[in-house]
Amino acid sequence: MTAHETDKYVYDFAEGNKDLKDLLGGKGANLAEMTNLGLPVPPGFTITTGACQAYLATGREPDGLAGQIEAHLEALERAMGRRLGDPQDPLLVSVRSGARFSMPGMMETVLNVGLNDRSVVGLSDQAGKNDRFAWDSYRRLIQMFGKTVCEVPGEEFEHALDEAKRAKGTHDDLDLDADDLRGLVETYKKIFAKHTGREFPQEPREQLDLAIRAVFESWNAERAILYRRQERIPADLGTAVNVVAMVFGNLGPDSGTGVAFTRDPGSGAQGIYGDYLANAQGEDVVAGIRNTVPLQELERLDKTSYDQLLDIMARLEGHYQDLCDIEFTIERGKLWMLQTRVGKRTAAAAFVIAGQLVDEGLIDLDEALHRVNGAQLAQLMFPRFQLDHEFEAVAQGIGASPGAASGAVVFTSARAVELAAEGKSVILVRRETNPDDLNGMIAAQGILTSRGGKTSHAAVVARGMGKTCVSGADGIEVNVPAKRFTVGGHTVSEGDVVSIDGTTGKVYLGEVPVTPSEVVQYFEGTLDPERTDDALVRAVHRIMTHADARRRLAVRTNADTGADAARARRFGAEGIGLCRTEHMFLGDRRELVERLILAATDAERTDALAALLPLQRQDFVEIFREMAGLPVTVRLIDPPLHEFLPPLEQLAVNVAVAQERGEDVAKEEALLAAVRRMHEENPMLGLRGVRLGLVIPGLFAMQVRAIAEAAVAVTRDGGTACPEIMVPLVGAVQELETVRAEAEKIIAEVVGDSGVEVLIGTMIEVPRAALTAGQIAEAAQFFSFGTNDLTQMGWGFSRDDVEGAFFWRYLELGIFGISPFESIDRDGVGRLIRIAAEEGRAARPGLKLGVCGEHGGDPDSVHFFHEVGLDYVSCSPFRVPVARLEAGRAAIETTGSDSR
Ligand code: PEP
Ligand code: MG
């Protein structure tokens, strides 16, 4: 006997259980589980994923499979007291796919296998001389079999069905009588023969084998391959095949079919939720042929089945310890369970149900934490549109910062500020934003850009503020001078109202009504979880408290203002992981910065720096006060230089116009010459970060002094300040050493005996820094991974361009399942982080490690940062709760307390 012949490829339902999903697929494992619970499941068997894998590898059924199917079929026939396709009293079976992971609608199903020209008569007899039912079942088999097994174009069958209805003068399938359906079977058979070159197979076992093979092959259908790539489902799992005795819900008014949930999958509320359709089969429910009735109606129609169903649902919930969804059929008053699984649910229901199950003693808090996730929490934190009425999106962009916002369109920052001051809601619409738009962004309810991705300026800043933003809506043509934009034939002028959904990226004309988030009110401290009867808030509070108790990673925030810092603290931040100081050089201070950059003499530069120093110091005082002794990582200035200079083209035009008019433009000409000199083709790879600090004397020194003086001032006032100075864009240890030497001198001088301690560390955001982390750690007291730049430079993807430009195609092709700017690319960029963490800590044991790129608030990335042993993640204030939750989940997953 060869090894293959001993492989077991077929399992009776009585042999499996719910934990065998790898082998039996989700559907098969759960059918087995229900069978073993003694629930009324039609008898059947499951062909394993291993058989499918073997078939796909060799192109033929593995040895032994045919014999095992034969044996299980015989057992099934014995159990049913009928033979497959028997002319007098046929057993019919369904052949259904069922993979390890649910792949809705991706693979095939064939019903009514076993029907042929002779057994159709036997079926009619079985059904009490119901010819109509029998011929309808037969035509369904030819249609499904033709389409899925033999690739006959489905439209041809649809067309023939429509023809039959037209001939009868009706739109309703139910008006076709037995003779009409018999005629339709003949037509279907002709269609089948025309496309396949053979007659419709009459041999039941041949039908069964071909249907099984078709399900195997559907694993590699193009749509299934694409779906797997996108969902990151491994390509080699294969699908199981379930062969199940048919039961019929369409045998008359005492039959029917339905779906049900053991709790409300929308809100999590306890109760019975479902739909029922009398005298129908499952696919009729999906096709919407007739309207379903609420499941409660079944109590009136068939009380015995209803009571039995309720009893089964309670048992299933207790058994799976979770919300279950089920499919059932009633055949002439007898209830059959066709499927169950742990049901999908909304974000709110996930929290509420997890909390309820803890109360009911069915699961513990670790398990509750495991069953919710950060993406769900994030969804619950944004105001939502109430899209009950029909609103049609006019443009689709990138959901860059979630939320829902409506307001009057404005095209400049100044106008946004003006209208907001009048108490109006505004949406700032720009081609792309830049630091000059900051005031407008603060004033606006939401931001809409026609260019840029998820890490564009608009997106990052909006997320930082928790403000709704749709970026890269490239269907929109923005015309700022004309104060209007056009989109798909509509023209929207300043003052017109639009609504933007920062979660879906959709843009609507007019005002869509919005509901605020109660979960944010809880985090803000305005809704007391002990007093509210809001089940969601209570559940969120309970699970968050547990996540905090479990997590190892600390969670800090990215904040540049006292107000952001204060909000982040309310949301649970344990410090600031990134204070971007370039944002402090805008507005009124911009002119000083321009003077500094363009200074022709030392004196001019020193003057500009001296004017900036007290302003910076005050910025830091506010932040240190707000953070009250928690660590604050202040990053020395890191703008691409062009952000601080007037735009070259505009300046050139102004100068040309002024010259034309004969005006004195000596000063403007000098400015233009300087801007030209400093113009860069690739500003993101140019004079920024530490490079700027090394090129402009005194700039970093001024900032270091401001930080140290602010810390001393706060301490002298009786507070505590823990500043950590961070040097951006370091690629070589020598850069860091140079900055550090100067900084240490200033710190020593300012701090004196005040007791203030200032750490000096670096960002790791240039691949070279990650690869020389051992050297860099000698000069750094901490590392913070700047994963935005590390992704940009690791992949060579311009962070402001690529997401809007071509990522859609990469996602479609499955090159990646999610943008690497959104979720850390573990294999590439993640590897750089791993190397840097290991080599950094080898060189300096106990080196503090954090991350402050956008990934710090991404659920999956948080798990990665936990795994590589970072000390903290830092993210925008609104992401802080998400990071806390995911850090807790990461901790329980690695300690193995996952009980499922
Ligand atoms: C980063 O690059 O990840 C980072 C945090 O810095 P910035 O986004 O300001 O370049
Ligand atoms: Mg960076």
PDB file of C-alpha atoms in Angstrom, residues 38 41 52 87 114 119 143 165 167 172 183 267-268 384 484 512 545 557 753 782 798:
ATOM      1  CA  GLY A  38     -27.016  16.241  18.003  1.00  0.00           C
ATOM      2  CA  VAL A  41     -28.089  18.511  10.145  1.00  0.00           C
ATOM      3  CA  CYS A  52      -8.092  19.702  -3.250  1.00  0.00           C
ATOM      4  CA  PRO A  87     -35.431   6.705 -10.672  1.00  0.00           C
ATOM      5  CA  GLY A 114     -28.616  13.310  -8.871  1.00  0.00           C
ATOM      6  CA  SER A 119     -35.275  10.585 -11.364  1.00  0.00           C
ATOM      7  CA  GLN A 143     -28.375  25.775 -15.091  1.00  0.00           C
ATOM      8  CA  LYS A 165     -41.833  34.068 -18.746  1.00  0.00           C
ATOM      9  CA  ALA A 167     -44.282  33.632 -23.542  1.00  0.00           C
ATOM     10  CA  ASP A 172     -42.755  35.923 -11.886  1.00  0.00           C
ATOM     11  CA  GLY A 183     -40.104  22.819 -21.872  1.00  0.00           C
ATOM     12  CA  SER A 267     -26.039  46.812  17.858  1.00  0.00           C
ATOM     13  CA  GLY A 268     -25.152  43.670  19.791  1.00  0.00           C
ATOM     14  CA  ARG A 384     -20.838  59.438  11.062  1.00  0.00           C
ATOM     15  CA  ARG A 484     -14.681  77.035  -7.773  1.00  0.00           C
ATOM     16  CA  VAL A 512     -25.512  65.094   4.743  1.00  0.00           C
ATOM     17  CA  THR A 545      -9.102  49.271  31.082  1.00  0.00           C
ATOM     18  CA  THR A 557       1.387  60.986  21.029  1.00  0.00           C
ATOM     19  CA  ASP A 753      22.104  72.827  38.871  1.00  0.00           C
ATOM     20  CA  PHE A 782      17.241  56.841  22.196  1.00  0.00           C
ATOM     21  CA  SER A 798       7.557  59.623  -2.917  1.00  0.00           C
TER      22      SER A 798
END
